[in-house]
One Martini backbone bead per residue (centre of mass of N, CA, C, O) as a GRO file, in nm:
protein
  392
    1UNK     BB    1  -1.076  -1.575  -3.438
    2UNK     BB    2  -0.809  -1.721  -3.290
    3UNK     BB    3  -0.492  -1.629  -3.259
    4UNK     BB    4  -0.193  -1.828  -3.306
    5UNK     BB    5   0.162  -1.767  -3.173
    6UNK     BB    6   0.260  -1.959  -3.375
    7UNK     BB    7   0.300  -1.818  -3.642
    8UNK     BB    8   0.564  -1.681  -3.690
    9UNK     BB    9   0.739  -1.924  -3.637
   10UNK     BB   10   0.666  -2.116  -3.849
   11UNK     BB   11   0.716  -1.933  -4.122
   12UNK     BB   12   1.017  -1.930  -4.044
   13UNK     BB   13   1.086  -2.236  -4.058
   14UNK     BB   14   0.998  -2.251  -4.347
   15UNK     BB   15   1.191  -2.066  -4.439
   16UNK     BB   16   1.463  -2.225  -4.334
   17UNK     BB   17   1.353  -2.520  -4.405
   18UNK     BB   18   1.273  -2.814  -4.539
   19UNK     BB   19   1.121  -2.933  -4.227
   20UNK     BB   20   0.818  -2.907  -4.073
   21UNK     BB   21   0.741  -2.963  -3.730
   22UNK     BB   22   0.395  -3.043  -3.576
   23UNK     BB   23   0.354  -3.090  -3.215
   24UNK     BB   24   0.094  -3.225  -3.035
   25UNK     BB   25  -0.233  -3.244  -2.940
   26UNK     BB   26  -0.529  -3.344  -3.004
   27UNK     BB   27  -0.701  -3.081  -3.084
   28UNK     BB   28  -0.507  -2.816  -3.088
   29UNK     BB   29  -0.522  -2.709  -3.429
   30UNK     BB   30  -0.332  -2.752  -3.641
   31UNK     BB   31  -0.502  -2.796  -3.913
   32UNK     BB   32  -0.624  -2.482  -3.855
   33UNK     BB   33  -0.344  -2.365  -3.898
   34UNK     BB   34  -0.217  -2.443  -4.152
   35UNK     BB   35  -0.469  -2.379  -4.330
   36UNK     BB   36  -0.448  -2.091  -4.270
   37UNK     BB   37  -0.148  -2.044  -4.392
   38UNK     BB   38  -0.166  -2.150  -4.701
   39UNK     BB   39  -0.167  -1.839  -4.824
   40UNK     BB   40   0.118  -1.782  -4.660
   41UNK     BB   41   0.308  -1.932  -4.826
   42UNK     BB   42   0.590  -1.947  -5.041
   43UNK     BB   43   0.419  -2.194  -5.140
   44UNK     BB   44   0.245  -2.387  -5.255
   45UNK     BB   45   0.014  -2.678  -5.179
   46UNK     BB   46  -0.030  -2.995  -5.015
   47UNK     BB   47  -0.287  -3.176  -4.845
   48UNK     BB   48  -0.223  -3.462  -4.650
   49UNK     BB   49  -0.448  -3.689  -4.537
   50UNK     BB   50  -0.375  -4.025  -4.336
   51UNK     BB   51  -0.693  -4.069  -4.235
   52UNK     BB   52  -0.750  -4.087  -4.526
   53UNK     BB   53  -0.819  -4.314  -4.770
   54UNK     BB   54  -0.701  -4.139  -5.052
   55UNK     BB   55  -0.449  -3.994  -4.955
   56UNK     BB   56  -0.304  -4.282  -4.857
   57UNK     BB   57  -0.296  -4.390  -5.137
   58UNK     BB   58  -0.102  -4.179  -5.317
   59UNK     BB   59   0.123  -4.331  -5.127
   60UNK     BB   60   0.128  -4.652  -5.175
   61UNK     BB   61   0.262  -4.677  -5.426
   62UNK     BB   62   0.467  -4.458  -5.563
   63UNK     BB   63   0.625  -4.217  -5.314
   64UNK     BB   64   0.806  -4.090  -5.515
   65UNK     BB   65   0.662  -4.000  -5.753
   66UNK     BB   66   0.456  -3.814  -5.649
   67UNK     BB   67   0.656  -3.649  -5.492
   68UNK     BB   68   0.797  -3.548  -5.787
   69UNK     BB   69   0.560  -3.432  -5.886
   70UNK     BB   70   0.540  -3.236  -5.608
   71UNK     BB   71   0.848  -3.030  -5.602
   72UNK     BB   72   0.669  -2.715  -5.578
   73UNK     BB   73   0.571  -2.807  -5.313
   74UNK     BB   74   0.407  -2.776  -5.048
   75UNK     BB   75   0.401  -3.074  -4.850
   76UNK     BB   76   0.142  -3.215  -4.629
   77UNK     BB   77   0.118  -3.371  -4.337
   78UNK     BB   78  -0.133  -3.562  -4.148
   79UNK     BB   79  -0.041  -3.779  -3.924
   80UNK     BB   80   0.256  -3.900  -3.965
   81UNK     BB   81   0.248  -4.175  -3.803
   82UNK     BB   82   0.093  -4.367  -4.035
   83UNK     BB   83   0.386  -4.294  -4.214
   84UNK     BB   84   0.696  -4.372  -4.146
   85UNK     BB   85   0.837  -4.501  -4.377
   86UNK     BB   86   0.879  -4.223  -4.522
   87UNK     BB   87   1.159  -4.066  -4.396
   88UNK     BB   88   1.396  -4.171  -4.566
   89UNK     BB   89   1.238  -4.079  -4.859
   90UNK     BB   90   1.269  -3.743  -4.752
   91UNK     BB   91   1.565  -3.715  -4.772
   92UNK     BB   92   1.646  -3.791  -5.018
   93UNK     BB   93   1.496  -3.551  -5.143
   94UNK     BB   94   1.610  -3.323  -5.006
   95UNK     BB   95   1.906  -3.397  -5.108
   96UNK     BB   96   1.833  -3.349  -5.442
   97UNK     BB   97   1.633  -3.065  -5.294
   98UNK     BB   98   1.738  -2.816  -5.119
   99UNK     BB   99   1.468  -2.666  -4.953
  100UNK     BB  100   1.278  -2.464  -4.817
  101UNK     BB  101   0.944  -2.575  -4.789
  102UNK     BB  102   0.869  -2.907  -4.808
  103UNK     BB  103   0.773  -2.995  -4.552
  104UNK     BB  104   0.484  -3.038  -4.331
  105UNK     BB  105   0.428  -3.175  -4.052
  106UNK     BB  106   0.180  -3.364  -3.851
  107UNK     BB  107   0.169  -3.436  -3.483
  108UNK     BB  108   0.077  -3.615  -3.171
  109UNK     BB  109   0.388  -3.649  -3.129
  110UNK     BB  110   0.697  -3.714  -3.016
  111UNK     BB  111   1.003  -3.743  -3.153
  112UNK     BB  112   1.010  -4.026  -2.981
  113UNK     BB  113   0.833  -4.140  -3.143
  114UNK     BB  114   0.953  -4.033  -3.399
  115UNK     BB  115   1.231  -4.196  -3.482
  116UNK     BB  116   1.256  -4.150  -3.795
  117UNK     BB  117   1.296  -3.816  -3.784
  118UNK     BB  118   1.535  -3.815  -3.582
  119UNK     BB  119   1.716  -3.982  -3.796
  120UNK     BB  120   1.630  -3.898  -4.091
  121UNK     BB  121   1.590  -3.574  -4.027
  122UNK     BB  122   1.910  -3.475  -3.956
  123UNK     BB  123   1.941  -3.095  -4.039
  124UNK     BB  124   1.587  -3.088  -4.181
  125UNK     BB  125   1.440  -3.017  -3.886
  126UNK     BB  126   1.182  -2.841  -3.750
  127UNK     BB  127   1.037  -2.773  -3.437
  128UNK     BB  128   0.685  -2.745  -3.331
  129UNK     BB  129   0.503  -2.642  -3.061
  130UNK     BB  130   0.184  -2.718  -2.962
  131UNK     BB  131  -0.068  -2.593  -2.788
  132UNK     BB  132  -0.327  -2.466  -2.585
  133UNK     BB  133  -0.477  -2.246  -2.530
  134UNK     BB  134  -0.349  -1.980  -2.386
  135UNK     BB  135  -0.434  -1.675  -2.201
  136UNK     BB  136  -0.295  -1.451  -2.400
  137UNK     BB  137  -0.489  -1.549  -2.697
  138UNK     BB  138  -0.790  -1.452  -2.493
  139UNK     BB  139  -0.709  -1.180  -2.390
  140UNK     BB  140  -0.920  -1.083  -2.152
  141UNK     BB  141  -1.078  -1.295  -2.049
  142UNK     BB  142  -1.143  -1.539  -1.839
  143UNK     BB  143  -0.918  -1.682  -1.638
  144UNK     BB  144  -1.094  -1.881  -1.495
  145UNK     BB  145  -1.242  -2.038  -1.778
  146UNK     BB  146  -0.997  -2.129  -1.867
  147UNK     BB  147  -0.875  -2.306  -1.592
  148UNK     BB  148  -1.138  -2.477  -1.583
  149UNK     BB  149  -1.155  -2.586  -1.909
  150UNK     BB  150  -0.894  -2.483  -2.087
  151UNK     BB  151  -0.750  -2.512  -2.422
  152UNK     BB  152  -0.906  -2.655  -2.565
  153UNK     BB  153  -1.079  -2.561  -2.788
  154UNK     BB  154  -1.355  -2.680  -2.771
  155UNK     BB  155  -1.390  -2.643  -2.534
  156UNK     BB  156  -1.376  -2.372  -2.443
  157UNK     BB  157  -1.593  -2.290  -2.683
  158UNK     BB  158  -1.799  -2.431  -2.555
  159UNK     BB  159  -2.217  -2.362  -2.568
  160UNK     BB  160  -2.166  -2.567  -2.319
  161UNK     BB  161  -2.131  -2.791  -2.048
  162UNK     BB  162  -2.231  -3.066  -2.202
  163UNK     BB  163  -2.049  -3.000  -2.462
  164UNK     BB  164  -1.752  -3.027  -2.298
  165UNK     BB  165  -1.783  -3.307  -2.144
  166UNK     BB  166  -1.851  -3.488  -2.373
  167UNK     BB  167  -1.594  -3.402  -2.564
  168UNK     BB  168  -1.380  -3.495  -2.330
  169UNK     BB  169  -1.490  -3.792  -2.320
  170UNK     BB  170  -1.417  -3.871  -2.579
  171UNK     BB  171  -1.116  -3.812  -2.610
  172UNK     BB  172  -1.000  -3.951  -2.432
  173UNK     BB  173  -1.110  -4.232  -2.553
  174UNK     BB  174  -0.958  -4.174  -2.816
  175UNK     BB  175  -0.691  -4.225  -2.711
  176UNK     BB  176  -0.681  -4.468  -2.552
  177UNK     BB  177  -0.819  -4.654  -2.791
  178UNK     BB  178  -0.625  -4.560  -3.012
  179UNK     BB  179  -0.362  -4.361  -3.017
  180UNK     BB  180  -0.173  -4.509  -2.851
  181UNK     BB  181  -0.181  -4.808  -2.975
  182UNK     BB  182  -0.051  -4.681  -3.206
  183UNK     BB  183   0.204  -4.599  -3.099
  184UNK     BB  184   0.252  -4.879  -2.904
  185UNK     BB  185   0.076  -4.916  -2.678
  186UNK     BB  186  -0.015  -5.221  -2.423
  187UNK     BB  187  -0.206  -5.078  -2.238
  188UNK     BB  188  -0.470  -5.065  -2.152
  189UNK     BB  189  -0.754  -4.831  -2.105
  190UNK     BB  190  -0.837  -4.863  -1.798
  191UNK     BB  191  -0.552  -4.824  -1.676
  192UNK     BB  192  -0.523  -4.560  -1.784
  193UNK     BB  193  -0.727  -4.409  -1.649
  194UNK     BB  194  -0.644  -4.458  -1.382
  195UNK     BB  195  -0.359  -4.332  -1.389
  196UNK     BB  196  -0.473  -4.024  -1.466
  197UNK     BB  197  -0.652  -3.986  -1.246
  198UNK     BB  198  -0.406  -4.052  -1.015
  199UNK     BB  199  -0.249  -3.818  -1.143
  200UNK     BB  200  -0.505  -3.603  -1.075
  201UNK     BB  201  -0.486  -3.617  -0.778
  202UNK     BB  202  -0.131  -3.528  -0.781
  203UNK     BB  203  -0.101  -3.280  -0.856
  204UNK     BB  204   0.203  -3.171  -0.812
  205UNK     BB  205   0.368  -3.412  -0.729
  206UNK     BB  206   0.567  -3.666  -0.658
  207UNK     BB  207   0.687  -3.940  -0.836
  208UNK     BB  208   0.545  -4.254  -0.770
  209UNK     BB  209   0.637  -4.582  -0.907
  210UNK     BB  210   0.538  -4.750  -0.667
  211UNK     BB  211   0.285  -4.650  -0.581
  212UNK     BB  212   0.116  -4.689  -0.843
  213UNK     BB  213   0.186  -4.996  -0.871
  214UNK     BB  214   0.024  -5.094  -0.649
  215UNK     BB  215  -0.268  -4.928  -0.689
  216UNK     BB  216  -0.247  -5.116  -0.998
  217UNK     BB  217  -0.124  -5.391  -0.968
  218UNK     BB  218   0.166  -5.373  -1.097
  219UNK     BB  219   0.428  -5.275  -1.254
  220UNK     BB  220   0.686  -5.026  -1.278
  221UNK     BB  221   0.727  -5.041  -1.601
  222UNK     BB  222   0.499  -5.017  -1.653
  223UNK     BB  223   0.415  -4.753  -1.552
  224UNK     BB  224   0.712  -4.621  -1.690
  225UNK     BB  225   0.584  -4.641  -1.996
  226UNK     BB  226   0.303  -4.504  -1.974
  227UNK     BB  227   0.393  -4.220  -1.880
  228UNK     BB  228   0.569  -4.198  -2.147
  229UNK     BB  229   0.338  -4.188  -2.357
  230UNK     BB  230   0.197  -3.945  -2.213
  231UNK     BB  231   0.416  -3.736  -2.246
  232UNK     BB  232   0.442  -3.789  -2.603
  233UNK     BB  233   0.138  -3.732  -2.559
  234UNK     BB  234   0.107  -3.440  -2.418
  235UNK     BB  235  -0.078  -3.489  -2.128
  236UNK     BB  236   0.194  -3.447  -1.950
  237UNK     BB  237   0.427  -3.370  -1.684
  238UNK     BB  238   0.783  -3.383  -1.616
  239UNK     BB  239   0.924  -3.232  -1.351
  240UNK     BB  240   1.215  -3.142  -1.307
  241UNK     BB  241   1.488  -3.143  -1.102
  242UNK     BB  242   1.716  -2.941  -0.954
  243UNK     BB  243   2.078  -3.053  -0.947
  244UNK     BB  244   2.336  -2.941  -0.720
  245UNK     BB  245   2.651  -2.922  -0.583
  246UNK     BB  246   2.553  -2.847  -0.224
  247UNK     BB  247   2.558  -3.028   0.027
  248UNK     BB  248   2.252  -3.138  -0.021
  249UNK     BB  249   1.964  -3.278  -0.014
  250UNK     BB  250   1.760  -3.353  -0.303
  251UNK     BB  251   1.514  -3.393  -0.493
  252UNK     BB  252   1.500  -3.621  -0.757
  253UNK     BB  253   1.213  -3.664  -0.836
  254UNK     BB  254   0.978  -3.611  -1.011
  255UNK     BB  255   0.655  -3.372  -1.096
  256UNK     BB  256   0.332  -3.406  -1.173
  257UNK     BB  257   0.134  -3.328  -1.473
  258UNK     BB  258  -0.204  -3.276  -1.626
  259UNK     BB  259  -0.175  -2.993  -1.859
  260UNK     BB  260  -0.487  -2.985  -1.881
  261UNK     BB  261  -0.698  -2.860  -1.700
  262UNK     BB  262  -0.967  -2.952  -1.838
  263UNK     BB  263  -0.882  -3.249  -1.786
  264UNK     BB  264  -0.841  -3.260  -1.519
  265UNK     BB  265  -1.132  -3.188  -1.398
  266UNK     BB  266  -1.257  -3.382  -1.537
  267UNK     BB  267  -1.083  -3.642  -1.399
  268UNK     BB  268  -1.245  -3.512  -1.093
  269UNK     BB  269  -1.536  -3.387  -1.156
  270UNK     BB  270  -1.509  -3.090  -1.215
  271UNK     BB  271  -1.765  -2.797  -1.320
  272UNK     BB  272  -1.662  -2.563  -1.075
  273UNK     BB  273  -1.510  -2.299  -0.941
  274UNK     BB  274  -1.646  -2.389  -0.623
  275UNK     BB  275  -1.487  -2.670  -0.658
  276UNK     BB  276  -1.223  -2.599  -0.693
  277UNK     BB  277  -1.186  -2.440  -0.473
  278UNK     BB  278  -1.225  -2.656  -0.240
  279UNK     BB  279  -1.015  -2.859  -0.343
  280UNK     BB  280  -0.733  -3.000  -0.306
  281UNK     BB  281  -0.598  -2.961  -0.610
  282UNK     BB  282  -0.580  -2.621  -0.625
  283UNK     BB  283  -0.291  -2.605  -0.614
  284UNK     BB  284  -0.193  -2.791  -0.812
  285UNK     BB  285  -0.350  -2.649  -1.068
  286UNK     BB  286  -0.252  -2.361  -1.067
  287UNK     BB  287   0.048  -2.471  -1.071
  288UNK     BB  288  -0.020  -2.617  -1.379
  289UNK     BB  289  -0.132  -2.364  -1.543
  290UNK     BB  290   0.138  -2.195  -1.500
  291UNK     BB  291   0.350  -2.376  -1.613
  292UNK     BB  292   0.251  -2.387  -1.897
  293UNK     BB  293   0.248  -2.100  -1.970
  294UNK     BB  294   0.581  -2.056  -1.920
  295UNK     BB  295   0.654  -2.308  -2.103
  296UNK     BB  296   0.535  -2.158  -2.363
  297UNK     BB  297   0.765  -1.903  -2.328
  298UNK     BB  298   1.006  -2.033  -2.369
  299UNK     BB  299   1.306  -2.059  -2.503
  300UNK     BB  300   1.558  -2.313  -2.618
  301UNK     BB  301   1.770  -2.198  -2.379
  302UNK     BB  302   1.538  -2.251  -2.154
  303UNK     BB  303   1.515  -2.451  -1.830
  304UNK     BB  304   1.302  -2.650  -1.655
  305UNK     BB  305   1.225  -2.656  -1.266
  306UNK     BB  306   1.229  -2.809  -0.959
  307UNK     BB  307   1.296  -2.713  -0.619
  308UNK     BB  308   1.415  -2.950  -0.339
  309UNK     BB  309   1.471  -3.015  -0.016
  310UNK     BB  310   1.460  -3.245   0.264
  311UNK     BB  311   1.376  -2.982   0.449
  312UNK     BB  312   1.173  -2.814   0.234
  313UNK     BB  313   1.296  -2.645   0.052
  314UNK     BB  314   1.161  -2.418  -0.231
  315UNK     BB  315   1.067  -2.408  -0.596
  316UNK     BB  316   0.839  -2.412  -0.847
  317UNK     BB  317   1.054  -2.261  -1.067
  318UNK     BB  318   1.288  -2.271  -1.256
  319UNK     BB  319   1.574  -2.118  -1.490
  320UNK     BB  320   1.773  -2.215  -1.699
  321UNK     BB  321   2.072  -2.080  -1.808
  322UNK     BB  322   2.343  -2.147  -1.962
  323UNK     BB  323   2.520  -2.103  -1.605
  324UNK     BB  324   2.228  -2.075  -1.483
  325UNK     BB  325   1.991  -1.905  -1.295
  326UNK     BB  326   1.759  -1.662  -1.445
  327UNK     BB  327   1.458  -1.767  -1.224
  328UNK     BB  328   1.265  -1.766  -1.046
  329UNK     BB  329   0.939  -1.910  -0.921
  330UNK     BB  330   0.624  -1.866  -0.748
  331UNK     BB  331   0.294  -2.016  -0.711
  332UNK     BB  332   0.015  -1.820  -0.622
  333UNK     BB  333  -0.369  -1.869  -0.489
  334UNK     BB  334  -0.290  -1.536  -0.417
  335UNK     BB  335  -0.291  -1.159  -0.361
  336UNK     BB  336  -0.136  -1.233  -0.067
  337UNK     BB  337   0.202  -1.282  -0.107
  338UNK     BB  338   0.426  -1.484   0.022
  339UNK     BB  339   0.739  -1.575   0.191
  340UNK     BB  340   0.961  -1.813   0.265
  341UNK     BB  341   1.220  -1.965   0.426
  342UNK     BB  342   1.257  -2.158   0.196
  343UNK     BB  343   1.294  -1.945  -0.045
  344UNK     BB  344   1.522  -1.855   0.076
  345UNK     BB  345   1.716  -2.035   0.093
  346UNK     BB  346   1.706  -2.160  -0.179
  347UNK     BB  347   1.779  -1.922  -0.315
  348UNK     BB  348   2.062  -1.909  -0.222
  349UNK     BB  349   2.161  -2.186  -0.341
  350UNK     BB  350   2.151  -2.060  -0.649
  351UNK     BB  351   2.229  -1.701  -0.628
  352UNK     BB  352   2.028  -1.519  -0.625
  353UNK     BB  353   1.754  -1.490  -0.792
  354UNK     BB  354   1.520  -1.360  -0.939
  355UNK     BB  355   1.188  -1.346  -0.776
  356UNK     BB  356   0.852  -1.470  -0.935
  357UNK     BB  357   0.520  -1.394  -0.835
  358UNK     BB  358   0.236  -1.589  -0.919
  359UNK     BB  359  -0.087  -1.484  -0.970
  360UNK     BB  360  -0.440  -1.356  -1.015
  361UNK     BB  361  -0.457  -1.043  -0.949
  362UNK     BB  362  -0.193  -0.863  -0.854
  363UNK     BB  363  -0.047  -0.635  -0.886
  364UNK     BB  364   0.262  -0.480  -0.977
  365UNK     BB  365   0.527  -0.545  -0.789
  366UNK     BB  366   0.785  -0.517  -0.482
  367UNK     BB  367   0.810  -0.705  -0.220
  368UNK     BB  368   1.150  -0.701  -0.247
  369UNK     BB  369   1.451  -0.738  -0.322
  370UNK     BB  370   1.420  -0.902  -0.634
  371UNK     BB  371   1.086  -0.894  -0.572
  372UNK     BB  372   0.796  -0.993  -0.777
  373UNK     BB  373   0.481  -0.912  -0.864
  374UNK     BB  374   0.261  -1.111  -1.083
  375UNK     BB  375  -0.023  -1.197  -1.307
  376UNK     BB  376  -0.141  -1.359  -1.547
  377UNK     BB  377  -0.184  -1.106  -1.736
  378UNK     BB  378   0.172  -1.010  -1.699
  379UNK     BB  379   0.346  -1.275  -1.735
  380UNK     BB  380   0.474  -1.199  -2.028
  381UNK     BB  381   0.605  -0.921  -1.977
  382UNK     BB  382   0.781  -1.007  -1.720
  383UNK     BB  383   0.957  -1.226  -1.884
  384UNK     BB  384   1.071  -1.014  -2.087
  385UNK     BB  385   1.218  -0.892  -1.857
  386UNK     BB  386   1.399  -1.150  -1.843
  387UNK     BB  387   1.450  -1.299  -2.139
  388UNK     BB  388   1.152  -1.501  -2.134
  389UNK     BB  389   1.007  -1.451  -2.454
  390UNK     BB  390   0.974  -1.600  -2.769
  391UNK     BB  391   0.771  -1.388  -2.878
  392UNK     BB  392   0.905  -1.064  -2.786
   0.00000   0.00000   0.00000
């Protein structure tokens, strides 16, 4: 059993919230997760699937009379989307009885699809975002096949190349035909699949929503209600551009990634790491999947941007913090990195904060002053020492 790093987080805000939410992509582990930790639960607990119709039923006739009669117990919601109605409910509850670990929700959507917790449950509610297995809850394994297979569980663990692929293969179709319209999209799943398989050919490309709407032959607003829909069920990622009035032209534009690897090589029909090293998109998929591992474990006040001037300076991730860029990142697919005169530009722009090169496995060392390099092994040691590993 691999052992999820989001475990003491989570124990922490049951002890001292209301409610906490569990929100991830399906299949990630949840309610595996939750199942695991109600042992050590502070009081005993009651597990309600809603997409069981019998657990469903519970609440259908008197949900206020039934949860006052489990009212000793932290009650459980699995898929917490199929019954949106609950949330003013739970508030009620909440305020004639306030007590830590009352409720912990568990949903495939973002806060912002979850529009009812986010009205009605604030000031009472703490989020928790479950991620794909990282590279270091699965380490020492080899980190090549965490990059090609990808962190959802069944996928990494699955005890052959047919049955991960069939897997993949299975969920896509489920989100697309299932998920996504239960959640309110009315985008058809053809159009919606073209657009991922589109969005995995430009990895790490900067975001062009008349691009994908030409070659989709549909409106723009179609294309950015979508993208929408996919980032809130956390399979994509708009990384903003970090914007400051420092006297030259910026790209304003996000870019845009795949979040687990192993969907975007499915979507690619990349299945072997040789195929995948010779691919056009290998370095922007190298890029999206250190960009994940690193945006799983910054801190809820350290936020990130990837900069670019229209001349060509780049970095590929900073992390604002408090009143300015406390990390650069740069992320490349070599053992023997250098950085380019963009990358100097770049830091000067932003005041030189310092900056660390995440390779595939190059010993750590300094590069030149205030500049180190290191490893995805390493990732998030390095990370500790700048103060952005909400883990450690």
């Amino acid at each position: 059993m691999i052992q999820r790093e989001v475990e003491n987080e989570l124990l922490f805000r049951v002890n001292h919230f209301p409610v906490t939410a569990i929100l991830g992509p399906r299949q990630v582990g949840k309610t595996t997760l939750v199942k695991i930790l109600r042992a050590v639960l502070p009081k005993e607990s009651l597990y309600l699937d809603l997409e069981i119709p019998s657990d469903l039923a519970k609440l259908s006739f008197d949900a206020e009379l039934f949860l006052k009669n489990n009212d000793n117990l932290t009650v459980i919601f699995d898929e917490i989307h199929r019954l949106p109605d609950i949330f003013v409910l739970l508030r009620g509850l909440i305020d004639q009885k306030r007590e830590a670990g009352r409720f912990i929700l568990l949903g495939s959507a973002s806060p912002d699809l979850l529009k009812n917790s986010a009205e009605s449950l604030a000031g009472r509610i703490s989020y928790v975002e479950m991620h794909p297995f990282h590279y270091r809850e699965i380490a020492p394994a080899n980190y090549r096949d965490h990059w090609l297979w990808g962190g959802f569980p069944l996928s990494y663990l699955a005890k052959n190349d047919k049955s991960r692929n069939l897997w993949l293969t299975d969920f896509l179709r489920s989100y697309l035909e299932r998920d996504l319209p239960q959640l309110g999209l009315s985008v058809s799943p053809l159009l919606m699949r073209r657009l991922l398989m589109m969005i995995a050919g430009m990895q790490g490309g900067v975001l062009n929503y008349s691009m994908l709407a030409n070659s989709l032959g549909v409106s723009q607003p179609t294309v950015k209600n979508a993208i929408d829909f996919l980032e809130q069920a956390f399979l994509i990622r708009r990384l903003q551009s970090y914007f400051i009035n420092i006297g030259k032209r910026l790209v304003k534009s996000p870019k845009i990634y795949i979040r687990d690897s192993g969907l975007l090589h499915h979507l690619l029909n990349i299945k072997e790491l040789d195929s995948l090293l010779g691919h056009l998109v290998a370095g922007g998929s190298w890029e999206g999947y250190i960009i994940q591992e690193i945006i799983s474990l910054l801190p809820p006040d350290a936020l990130p941007f990837f900069y670019r001037s229209q001349d060509g300076s780049e970095l590929d991730l900073v992390i604002e913090q408090g009143l300015g860029i406390s990390l650069a990142i740069e992320i490349k697919l070599s053992d023997s990195p250098t950085i380019s005169k963009g990358n100097t530009i770049s830091l000067q722009d932003l005041g030189n904060p310092p900056l660390l090169i995440v390779t595939p496995s190059a010993n750590d060392y300094a590069l030149k002053p205030n500049v180190w390099v290191c490893s995805i092994a390493t990732l998030s040691k390095n990370m500790h020492r700048f103060g952005l590993n909400a883990f450690n």
